[in-house]
Amino acid sequence: GENVEQHPSTLSVQEGDSAVIKCTYSDSASNYFPWYKQELGKRPQLIIDIRSNVGEKKDQRIAVTLNKTAKHFSLHITETQPEDSAVYFCAASMGFQKLVFGTGTRLLVSP
Amino acid sequence: GAVVSQHPSRVICKSGTSVKIECRSLDFQATTMFWYRQFPKQSLMLMATSNEGSKATYEQGVEKDKFLINHASLTLSTLTVTSAHPEDSSFYICSAESGTSGGLSEQYFGPGTRLTVT
């Protein structure tokens, strides 16, 4: 089955810096890669996703890149703000199959 | 759009009792719903996949007789934790798949239910 690894587990940056979180997946058939932001005690919120037919997608300060050959994808947050502090999860799935989540990255943005 | 609700948000029960958690898709029909469990500072672990009108598919290591799942309609799935024990205390989150994303798994999460078993 699919296995998703995520690094780093924690990431501390200064406000205004960029943050990068990386994930690798094992199943080459996976074709959907969402990223979720979860604040303490709350539901995961989809912040951006990418399909396997696209190499990069950007939405304002957030971007995701996908390297299908290497089977890894990354989340890039630019100009970080304190409100970006949360736990971020990557996930992978194939079609209407279950999402397999990474282990999460705790991002702390210091003012 | 794509709102998923969960009830209750918090529940405290005594060891040995059963607890039912409801997951509803409010503005769309969900042929598939998923149930996750999340322990503190850990990732979401899929417990089971629930399809309307059929038996749920449980992940390896999840006891189907302990975690009863019913998906009676396209907008409602329930998870019943039977004979709860303190180790069942966790954050339970459901998600629903709208099935409108070109065949890909865009899931919408409920707000979660924090279960505490005393």
Coordinates of N, CA and C in Angstrom, one line a residue:
Chain A
G1 N 0.8 -1.2 0.0 CA 0.0 0.0 0.0 C 0.8 1.3 0.0
E2 N 0.2 2.4 -0.1 CA 0.9 3.7 -0.2 C 1.5 4.0 1.2
N3 N 2.6 4.6 1.1 CA 3.3 5.1 2.3 C 3.8 6.5 2.1
V4 N 3.5 7.4 3.0 CA 3.9 8.8 2.8 C 4.8 9.3 3.9
E5 N 6.0 9.8 3.6 CA 6.9 10.3 4.6 C 6.9 11.8 4.5
Q6 N 7.0 12.5 5.6 CA 7.0 13.9 5.6 C 8.1 14.5 6.5
H7 N 8.8 15.5 6.0 CA 9.9 16.2 6.7 C 9.9 17.7 6.5
P8 N 10.3 18.5 7.5 CA 10.7 18.0 8.8 C 9.5 17.9 9.7
S9 N 9.7 17.4 10.9 CA 8.5 17.2 11.8 C 8.2 18.5 12.5
T10 N 9.2 19.4 12.7 CA 9.0 20.7 13.2 C 9.8 21.7 12.4
L11 N 9.3 22.9 12.3 CA 10.0 23.9 11.5 C 9.7 25.3 12.1
S12 N 10.7 25.9 12.5 CA 10.6 27.3 13.1 C 11.2 28.3 12.1
V13 N 10.5 29.3 11.8 CA 11.0 30.4 10.9 C 10.6 31.7 11.5
Q14 N 11.3 32.8 11.1 CA 10.9 34.1 11.4 C 9.9 34.7 10.4
E15 N 9.0 35.5 11.0 CA 8.0 36.1 10.1 C 8.7 36.7 8.9
G16 N 8.1 36.5 7.7 CA 8.6 37.0 6.5 C 9.5 36.0 5.7
D17 N 10.0 35.0 6.4 CA 10.9 34.0 5.8 C 10.0 33.0 5.0
S18 N 10.6 32.2 4.2 CA 9.9 31.1 3.5 C 10.0 29.8 4.3
A19 N 9.0 29.0 4.1 CA 9.0 27.6 4.7 C 8.8 26.6 3.6
V20 N 9.5 25.5 3.7 CA 9.3 24.4 2.8 C 9.1 23.1 3.5
I21 N 8.1 22.4 3.2 CA 7.8 21.0 3.7 C 7.8 20.0 2.6
K22 N 8.5 18.9 2.8 CA 8.7 17.9 1.8 C 8.0 16.6 2.1
C23 N 7.5 15.9 1.1 CA 6.9 14.6 1.3 C 7.3 13.7 0.2
T24 N 7.5 12.4 0.5 CA 7.7 11.4 -0.5 C 6.6 10.4 -0.4
Y25 N 6.3 9.8 -1.5 CA 5.3 8.7 -1.5 C 5.9 7.5 -2.2
S26 N 5.2 6.4 -2.0 CA 5.8 5.1 -2.5 C 5.1 4.5 -3.7
D27 N 3.8 4.8 -3.9 CA 3.0 4.2 -4.9 C 2.9 5.1 -6.2
S28 N 3.6 4.7 -7.2 CA 3.6 5.5 -8.4 C 2.3 5.7 -9.1
A29 N 1.3 4.9 -8.6 CA -0.1 5.1 -9.2 C -0.8 6.2 -8.5
S30 N -0.3 6.8 -7.4 CA -1.0 7.9 -6.8 C -1.0 9.1 -7.7
N31 N -2.2 9.8 -7.7 CA -2.3 10.9 -8.7 C -2.9 12.1 -8.1
Y32 N -3.1 12.1 -6.8 CA -3.7 13.3 -6.1 C -3.0 13.6 -4.8
F33 N -2.6 14.8 -4.7 CA -1.7 15.2 -3.5 C -2.2 16.5 -2.9
P34 N -3.0 16.3 -1.8 CA -3.5 17.6 -1.2 C -2.6 17.9 0.0
W35 N -2.7 19.1 0.5 CA -2.0 19.6 1.7 C -3.1 20.2 2.6
Y36 N -3.0 19.8 3.9 CA -4.0 20.3 4.8 C -3.2 21.1 5.9
K37 N -4.0 22.1 6.4 CA -3.5 22.8 7.6 C -4.4 22.5 8.8
Q38 N -3.9 22.2 9.9 CA -4.7 21.9 11.0 C -4.3 22.7 12.3
E39 N -5.2 23.5 12.8 CA -4.9 24.2 14.0 C -5.4 23.3 15.2
L40 N -4.9 23.6 16.3 CA -5.1 22.8 17.5 C -6.6 22.5 17.8
G41 N -7.0 21.3 17.8 CA -8.3 20.9 18.1 C -9.3 21.2 17.0
K42 N -8.8 21.5 15.9 CA -9.8 21.8 14.8 C -9.6 20.8 13.6
R43 N -10.5 20.9 12.6 CA -10.5 20.0 11.5 C -9.3 20.4 10.6
P44 N -8.8 19.4 9.8 CA -7.9 19.7 8.7 C -8.6 20.6 7.7
Q45 N -7.9 21.6 7.2 CA -8.4 22.4 6.1 C -7.5 22.3 4.9
L46 N -8.2 22.0 3.8 CA -7.4 21.9 2.5 C -6.9 23.2 2.1
I47 N -5.6 23.3 1.9 CA -5.0 24.6 1.5 C -4.6 24.7 0.1
I48 N -4.2 23.6 -0.4 CA -3.8 23.5 -1.8 C -3.7 22.0 -2.2
D49 N -3.9 21.7 -3.5 CA -3.7 20.3 -3.9 C -3.2 20.3 -5.3
I50 N -2.6 19.2 -5.7 CA -2.1 19.1 -7.1 C -2.4 17.7 -7.6
R51 N -2.7 17.7 -8.9 CA -2.9 16.4 -9.6 C -1.6 16.0 -10.3
S52 N -1.5 14.7 -10.7 CA -0.3 14.2 -11.2 C 0.0 14.7 -12.6
N53 N -0.9 15.3 -13.2 CA -0.6 15.9 -14.6 C -0.1 17.3 -14.6
V54 N 0.2 17.8 -13.3 CA 0.7 19.1 -13.2 C 1.9 19.1 -12.4
G55 N 2.9 19.9 -12.7 CA 4.2 19.9 -12.0 C 4.2 21.0 -10.8
E56 N 3.4 22.0 -11.0 CA 3.5 23.1 -10.0 C 2.1 23.8 -10.0
K57 N 1.8 24.2 -8.8 CA 0.5 25.0 -8.6 C 0.8 26.1 -7.6
K58 N 0.2 27.3 -7.8 CA 0.5 28.3 -6.9 C -0.8 29.0 -6.5
D59 N -1.0 29.4 -5.3 CA -2.1 30.2 -4.8 C -1.6 31.2 -3.8
Q60 N -1.4 32.4 -4.3 CA -0.9 33.5 -3.5 C 0.4 33.2 -2.9
R61 N 0.5 33.0 -1.6 CA 1.7 32.8 -0.9 C 2.1 31.3 -0.8
I62 N 1.2 30.5 -1.3 CA 1.4 29.0 -1.2 C 1.6 28.4 -2.5
A63 N 2.5 27.5 -2.6 CA 2.8 26.8 -3.8 C 3.1 25.3 -3.5
V64 N 2.8 24.5 -4.5 CA 3.1 23.0 -4.3 C 3.8 22.6 -5.6
T65 N 4.8 21.8 -5.5 CA 5.6 21.2 -6.6 C 5.5 19.7 -6.5
L66 N 5.5 19.1 -7.7 CA 5.4 17.6 -7.7 C 6.4 17.1 -8.7
N67 N 7.2 16.2 -8.2 CA 8.2 15.5 -9.1 C 7.8 14.0 -9.1
K68 N 7.1 13.6 -10.2 CA 6.5 12.3 -10.3 C 7.7 11.2 -10.4
T69 N 8.7 11.6 -11.1 CA 9.8 10.6 -11.3 C 10.4 10.3 -10.0
A70 N 10.7 11.3 -9.1 CA 11.3 11.0 -7.8 C 10.2 10.7 -6.8
K71 N 9.0 10.8 -7.1 CA 7.9 10.6 -6.2 C 8.0 11.4 -4.9
H72 N 8.2 12.7 -5.1 CA 8.1 13.6 -4.0 C 7.4 14.9 -4.4
F73 N 6.8 15.5 -3.4 CA 6.1 16.8 -3.6 C 6.4 17.7 -2.4
S74 N 6.3 19.0 -2.6 CA 6.7 19.9 -1.6 C 5.7 21.1 -1.5
L75 N 5.6 21.6 -0.3 CA 4.8 22.8 0.0 C 5.7 23.9 0.3
H76 N 5.4 25.0 -0.4 CA 6.3 26.2 -0.2 C 5.3 27.4 0.3
I77 N 5.7 27.9 1.4 CA 5.0 29.1 1.9 C 5.9 30.3 1.9
T78 N 5.6 31.3 1.2 CA 6.5 32.5 1.2 C 5.9 33.6 2.1
E79 N 6.8 34.5 2.5 CA 6.4 35.6 3.4 C 5.5 35.2 4.5
T80 N 6.0 34.2 5.3 CA 5.2 33.6 6.4 C 4.8 34.6 7.4
Q81 N 3.6 34.3 8.0 CA 3.0 35.2 9.0 C 2.7 34.4 10.2
P82 N 2.6 35.0 11.4 CA 2.3 34.2 12.6 C 1.1 33.3 12.5
E83 N 0.1 33.8 11.7 CA -1.1 33.0 11.6 C -0.9 31.8 10.7
D84 N 0.2 31.6 10.1 CA 0.5 30.4 9.4 C 1.0 29.3 10.3
S85 N 1.2 29.6 11.6 CA 1.6 28.6 12.5 C 0.5 27.6 12.7
A86 N 0.8 26.3 12.5 CA -0.2 25.2 12.6 C 0.6 23.9 12.3
V87 N -0.2 22.9 12.2 CA 0.4 21.6 11.8 C 0.0 21.4 10.3
Y88 N 0.9 21.0 9.5 CA 0.6 20.8 8.1 C 0.8 19.3 7.7
F89 N -0.2 18.8 7.0 CA -0.1 17.4 6.6 C -0.2 17.3 5.1
C90 N 0.7 16.5 4.5 CA 0.6 16.1 3.1 C -0.2 14.8 3.1
A91 N -0.7 14.5 1.9 CA -1.4 13.2 1.7 C -1.3 12.8 0.2
A92 N -1.6 11.6 0.0 CA -1.6 11.0 -1.4 C -2.7 10.0 -1.6
S93 N -3.2 10.0 -2.7 CA -4.2 9.0 -3.0 C -4.3 8.7 -4.5
M94 N -5.0 7.7 -4.9 CA -5.1 7.3 -6.3 C -6.6 7.3 -6.6
G95 N -7.1 8.2 -7.4 CA -8.5 8.2 -7.8 C -9.4 8.3 -6.6
F96 N -10.4 7.6 -6.5 CA -11.4 7.6 -5.4 C -10.9 6.7 -4.2
Q97 N -9.7 6.6 -4.0 CA -9.1 5.7 -3.0 C -8.9 6.6 -1.7
K98 N -8.6 5.9 -0.7 CA -8.4 6.6 0.6 C -7.1 7.5 0.5
L99 N -7.1 8.5 1.3 CA -6.0 9.4 1.5 C -5.0 8.8 2.5
V100 N -3.8 8.8 2.2 CA -2.8 8.3 3.1 C -2.0 9.6 3.5
F101 N -2.0 9.9 4.8 CA -1.4 11.1 5.3 C 0.0 10.9 5.7
G102 N 0.8 12.0 5.6 CA 2.1 12.1 6.2 C 2.0 12.3 7.7
T103 N 3.1 12.3 8.3 CA 3.2 12.4 9.8 C 3.0 13.8 10.3
G104 N 3.0 14.8 9.5 CA 2.7 16.1 9.9 C 4.0 17.0 10.2
T105 N 3.9 18.3 10.0 CA 5.0 19.2 10.3 C 4.4 20.3 11.1
R106 N 5.0 20.5 12.2 CA 4.5 21.6 13.1 C 5.3 22.9 12.7
L107 N 4.6 23.9 12.1 CA 5.3 25.1 11.7 C 5.0 26.2 12.7
L108 N 6.1 26.8 13.2 CA 6.0 27.9 14.1 C 6.6 29.1 13.5
V109 N 5.8 30.2 13.3 CA 6.3 31.4 12.7 C 6.4 32.5 13.8
S110 N 7.6 32.9 14.1 CA 7.8 33.9 15.2 C 7.8 35.3 14.6
P111 N 7.1 36.2 15.4 CA 7.0 37.6 14.9 C 8.4 38.3 15.1
Chain B
G1 N -19.8 26.0 -0.1 CA -20.3 24.6 -0.2 C -19.4 23.6 0.4
A2 N -19.8 22.3 0.3 CA -19.0 21.2 0.8 C -18.8 21.3 2.3
V3 N -19.9 21.3 3.1 CA -19.8 21.4 4.5 C -20.1 20.1 5.1
V4 N -19.3 19.7 6.1 CA -19.5 18.4 6.8 C -19.6 18.7 8.3
S5 N -20.6 18.2 8.9 CA -20.8 18.4 10.3 C -20.6 17.1 11.1
Q6 N -20.3 17.3 12.4 CA -20.1 16.1 13.2 C -20.8 16.4 14.6
H7 N -21.4 15.4 15.1 CA -22.0 15.5 16.4 C -21.9 14.3 17.2
P8 N -21.5 14.4 18.5 CA -21.2 15.6 19.2 C -19.8 16.1 19.0
S9 N -19.5 17.3 19.4 CA -18.1 17.8 19.3 C -17.3 17.3 20.4
R10 N -17.9 17.0 21.6 CA -17.1 16.5 22.7 C -18.1 15.5 23.4
V11 N -17.5 14.4 23.9 CA -18.3 13.5 24.7 C -17.4 12.8 25.7
I12 N -17.9 12.7 26.9 CA -17.3 12.0 28.0 C -18.1 10.8 28.4
C13 N -17.6 9.6 28.4 CA -18.4 8.5 28.8 C -17.6 7.6 29.7
K14 N -18.3 6.7 30.4 CA -17.7 5.8 31.3 C -17.2 4.5 30.6
S15 N -16.2 3.9 31.1 CA -15.7 2.7 30.5 C -16.8 1.7 30.5
G16 N -16.9 1.0 29.3 CA -17.9 -0.1 29.2 C -19.1 0.4 28.4
T17 N -19.3 1.7 28.3 CA -20.5 2.1 27.6 C -20.2 2.4 26.1
S18 N -21.2 2.6 25.4 CA -21.1 2.9 23.9 C -21.4 4.3 23.6
V19 N -20.7 4.8 22.6 CA -20.9 6.2 22.1 C -21.1 6.2 20.6
K20 N -22.1 7.0 20.2 CA -22.4 7.1 18.8 C -22.0 8.5 18.3
I21 N -21.3 8.6 17.2 CA -20.8 9.8 16.6 C -21.5 9.9 15.2
E22 N -22.1 11.1 14.9 CA -22.7 11.3 13.6 C -21.9 12.2 12.7
C23 N -21.9 11.8 11.4 CA -21.2 12.7 10.4 C -22.2 12.9 9.3
R24 N -22.4 14.2 9.0 CA -23.3 14.6 8.0 C -22.7 15.5 6.9
S25 N -23.0 15.2 5.7 CA -22.7 16.1 4.6 C -23.9 17.0 4.4
L26 N -23.7 18.3 4.6 CA -24.9 19.2 4.7 C -25.4 19.7 3.3
D27 N -24.5 19.9 2.4 CA -24.9 20.5 1.1 C -24.5 19.7 -0.1
F28 N -24.2 18.4 0.1 CA -23.8 17.6 -1.0 C -24.1 16.1 -0.6
Q29 N -24.2 15.3 -1.6 CA -24.3 13.8 -1.3 C -23.0 13.2 -1.3
A30 N -22.7 12.4 -0.3 CA -21.4 11.7 -0.2 C -21.6 10.2 -0.3
T31 N -21.2 9.7 -1.4 CA -21.3 8.2 -1.6 C -20.2 7.5 -0.7
T32 N -19.2 8.2 -0.4 CA -18.1 7.7 0.5 C -17.8 8.6 1.6
M33 N -17.7 8.0 2.8 CA -17.3 8.8 4.0 C -16.1 8.0 4.6
F34 N -15.3 8.7 5.3 CA -14.1 8.1 5.9 C -14.1 8.5 7.4
W35 N -13.6 7.5 8.2 CA -13.5 7.8 9.6 C -12.0 7.7 10.0
Y36 N -11.5 8.7 10.7 CA -10.2 8.8 11.1 C -10.1 8.9 12.6
R37 N -9.0 8.5 13.2 CA -8.7 8.7 14.6 C -7.4 9.5 14.7
Q38 N -7.3 10.4 15.5 CA -6.1 11.2 15.7 C -5.7 11.3 17.1
F39 N -4.6 10.8 17.5 CA -4.1 10.9 18.9 C -3.3 12.2 19.0
P40 N -3.1 12.7 20.2 CA -2.4 14.0 20.3 C -1.0 14.0 19.6
K41 N -0.8 15.1 18.9 CA 0.4 15.3 18.2 C 0.8 14.2 17.2
Q42 N -0.2 13.6 16.7 CA 0.0 12.5 15.7 C -0.8 12.8 14.4
S43 N -0.6 12.0 13.4 CA -1.3 12.2 12.2 C -2.7 11.6 12.2
L44 N -3.4 11.8 11.2 CA -4.7 11.1 11.0 C -4.5 9.7 10.6
M45 N -5.1 8.8 11.3 CA -5.0 7.4 10.9 C -6.4 6.9 10.5
L46 N -6.5 6.5 9.2 CA -7.8 6.0 8.7 C -8.2 4.8 9.4
M47 N -9.5 4.8 9.9 CA -10.0 3.6 10.5 C -10.8 2.8 9.5
A48 N -11.6 3.4 8.7 CA -12.5 2.7 7.8 C -13.1 3.6 6.8
T49 N -13.5 3.0 5.7 CA -14.1 3.6 4.6 C -15.5 3.2 4.5
S50 N -16.4 4.1 4.5 CA -17.9 3.8 4.6 C -18.6 4.2 3.2
N51 N -19.2 3.2 2.6 CA -19.9 3.5 1.4 C -21.4 3.3 1.6
E52 N -22.2 4.2 1.1 CA -23.6 4.2 1.3 C -24.3 2.9 0.9
G53 N -25.0 2.3 1.8 CA -25.7 1.1 1.4 C -24.9 -0.2 1.5
S54 N -23.6 -0.1 1.9 CA -22.8 -1.4 1.9 C -22.0 -1.4 3.2
K55 N -21.4 -2.5 3.4 CA -20.6 -2.6 4.7 C -19.3 -1.8 4.5
A56 N -18.9 -1.3 5.7 CA -17.7 -0.5 5.7 C -16.4 -1.4 5.5
T57 N -15.4 -0.8 5.0 CA -14.1 -1.5 4.8 C -13.2 -0.9 5.9
Y58 N -12.7 -1.8 6.7 CA -11.9 -1.4 7.8 C -10.4 -1.6 7.5
E59 N -9.6 -0.7 8.1 CA -8.2 -0.8 7.9 C -7.6 -1.9 8.8
Q60 N -6.5 -2.4 8.5 CA -5.9 -3.4 9.2 C -5.6 -3.0 10.7
G61 N -6.0 -3.8 11.6 CA -5.8 -3.5 13.0 C -7.0 -2.8 13.7
V62 N -8.0 -2.5 12.9 CA -9.2 -1.8 13.5 C -10.3 -2.9 13.7
E63 N -10.8 -3.0 14.9 CA -11.8 -4.0 15.2 C -13.1 -3.6 14.7
K64 N -13.7 -4.3 13.7 CA -15.0 -3.9 13.2 C -16.1 -4.1 14.2
D65 N -15.9 -5.0 15.1 CA -17.0 -5.3 16.1 C -17.0 -4.2 17.2
K66 N -15.9 -3.5 17.3 CA -15.8 -2.5 18.3 C -16.2 -1.1 17.8
F67 N -15.8 -0.9 16.6 CA -16.1 0.4 15.9 C -17.1 0.1 14.8
L68 N -18.4 0.3 15.1 CA -19.5 -0.1 14.2 C -19.8 1.2 13.3
I69 N -19.8 1.0 12.0 CA -20.0 2.0 11.1 C -21.3 1.7 10.3
N70 N -22.1 2.7 10.2 CA -23.3 2.6 9.4 C -23.5 3.8 8.5
H71 N -23.7 3.6 7.2 CA -23.8 4.6 6.2 C -25.2 4.5 5.6
A72 N -26.2 4.9 6.3 CA -27.6 4.6 5.9 C -28.1 5.5 4.8
S73 N -27.5 6.7 4.6 CA -27.9 7.5 3.5 C -26.8 8.2 2.9
L74 N -27.0 9.0 1.9 CA -25.9 9.7 1.2 C -25.5 10.9 1.9
T75 N -26.1 11.2 3.1 CA -25.7 12.4 3.8 C -25.3 12.1 5.3
L76 N -25.4 10.8 5.7 CA -25.2 10.5 7.1 C -24.4 9.2 7.2
S77 N -23.4 9.2 8.0 CA -22.6 8.0 8.4 C -22.5 8.1 10.0
T78 N -22.6 7.0 10.6 CA -22.4 7.0 12.1 C -21.3 6.0 12.5
L79 N -20.6 6.4 13.5 CA -19.5 5.6 14.1 C -19.9 5.3 15.6
T80 N -20.1 4.0 15.9 CA -20.4 3.7 17.3 C -19.2 3.0 17.9
V81 N -18.7 3.6 19.0 CA -17.6 3.0 19.7 C -18.3 2.1 20.8
T82 N -18.2 0.8 20.7 CA -18.8 -0.1 21.7 C -17.9 -0.5 22.8
S83 N -18.4 -0.6 24.0 CA -17.7 -1.0 25.1 C -16.4 -0.2 25.2
A84 N -16.5 1.1 25.3 CA -15.4 2.0 25.2 C -14.5 1.8 26.4
H85 N -13.2 1.9 26.2 CA -12.1 1.9 27.2 C -11.3 3.1 27.2
P86 N -10.6 3.5 28.2 CA -9.8 4.7 28.2 C -8.9 4.8 27.0
E87 N -8.4 3.7 26.6 CA -7.4 3.8 25.4 C -8.1 4.2 24.1
D88 N -9.5 4.2 24.1 CA -10.2 4.6 23.0 C -10.4 6.2 22.9
S89 N -10.0 6.8 24.0 CA -10.0 8.3 24.1 C -9.1 8.8 23.0
S90 N -9.8 9.7 22.1 CA -9.1 10.2 21.0 C -9.9 11.3 20.3
F91 N -9.4 11.8 19.3 CA -10.1 12.8 18.4 C -10.5 12.0 17.2
Y92 N -11.8 11.9 17.0 CA -12.4 11.1 15.8 C -12.9 12.2 14.8
I93 N -12.4 12.0 13.6 CA -12.8 12.9 12.5 C -13.3 12.2 11.3
C94 N -14.4 12.6 10.8 CA -14.9 12.0 9.6 C -14.6 12.9 8.4
S95 N -14.7 12.4 7.2 CA -14.6 13.2 6.0 C -15.5 12.6 5.0
A96 N -15.9 13.4 4.1 CA -16.9 13.0 3.0 C -16.3 13.4 1.7
E97 N -16.5 12.5 0.7 CA -16.0 12.7 -0.6 C -17.2 13.2 -1.5
S98 N -16.9 14.3 -2.2 CA -18.0 14.8 -3.0 C -18.1 14.1 -4.3
G99 N -17.0 13.5 -4.7 CA -17.1 12.8 -6.0 C -17.3 13.6 -7.2
T100 N -16.9 15.0 -7.1 CA -17.2 15.8 -8.2 C -15.9 16.4 -8.8
S101 N -14.8 15.9 -8.4 CA -13.5 16.5 -8.7 C -12.8 15.7 -9.9
G102 N -13.5 15.3 -10.9 CA -13.0 14.7 -12.0 C -12.4 13.3 -11.6
G103 N -13.0 12.7 -10.7 CA -12.6 11.3 -10.3 C -11.5 11.3 -9.3
L104 N -11.2 12.4 -8.7 CA -10.1 12.4 -7.7 C -10.7 12.7 -6.3
S105 N -9.9 12.3 -5.3 CA -10.4 12.2 -3.9 C -10.4 13.5 -3.2
E106 N -11.2 14.5 -3.5 CA -11.2 15.7 -2.7 C -12.2 15.4 -1.5
Q107 N -11.6 15.4 -0.4 CA -12.3 15.1 0.8 C -12.5 16.4 1.7
Y108 N -13.7 16.4 2.3 CA -14.0 17.6 3.2 C -14.2 17.0 4.6
F109 N -13.6 17.6 5.6 CA -13.5 17.1 6.9 C -14.6 17.7 7.8
G110 N -15.1 16.8 8.7 CA -15.9 17.3 9.8 C -15.0 18.0 10.8
P111 N -15.7 18.7 11.8 CA -14.9 19.4 12.9 C -14.3 18.5 13.9
G112 N -14.7 17.2 13.9 CA -14.1 16.3 14.9 C -14.9 16.1 16.1
T113 N -14.7 15.0 16.8 CA -15.3 14.7 18.1 C -14.3 14.2 19.0
R114 N -14.2 14.9 20.1 CA -13.2 14.5 21.1 C -13.9 13.6 22.1
L115 N -13.4 12.3 22.1 CA -14.0 11.3 23.0 C -13.0 11.1 24.2
T116 N -13.6 11.2 25.4 CA -12.9 10.9 26.6 C -13.6 9.8 27.3
V117 N -12.9 8.7 27.6 CA -13.5 7.6 28.3 C -12.8 7.5 29.7
T118 N -13.7 7.6 30.7 CA -13.2 7.6 32.1 C -13.3 6.3 32.7

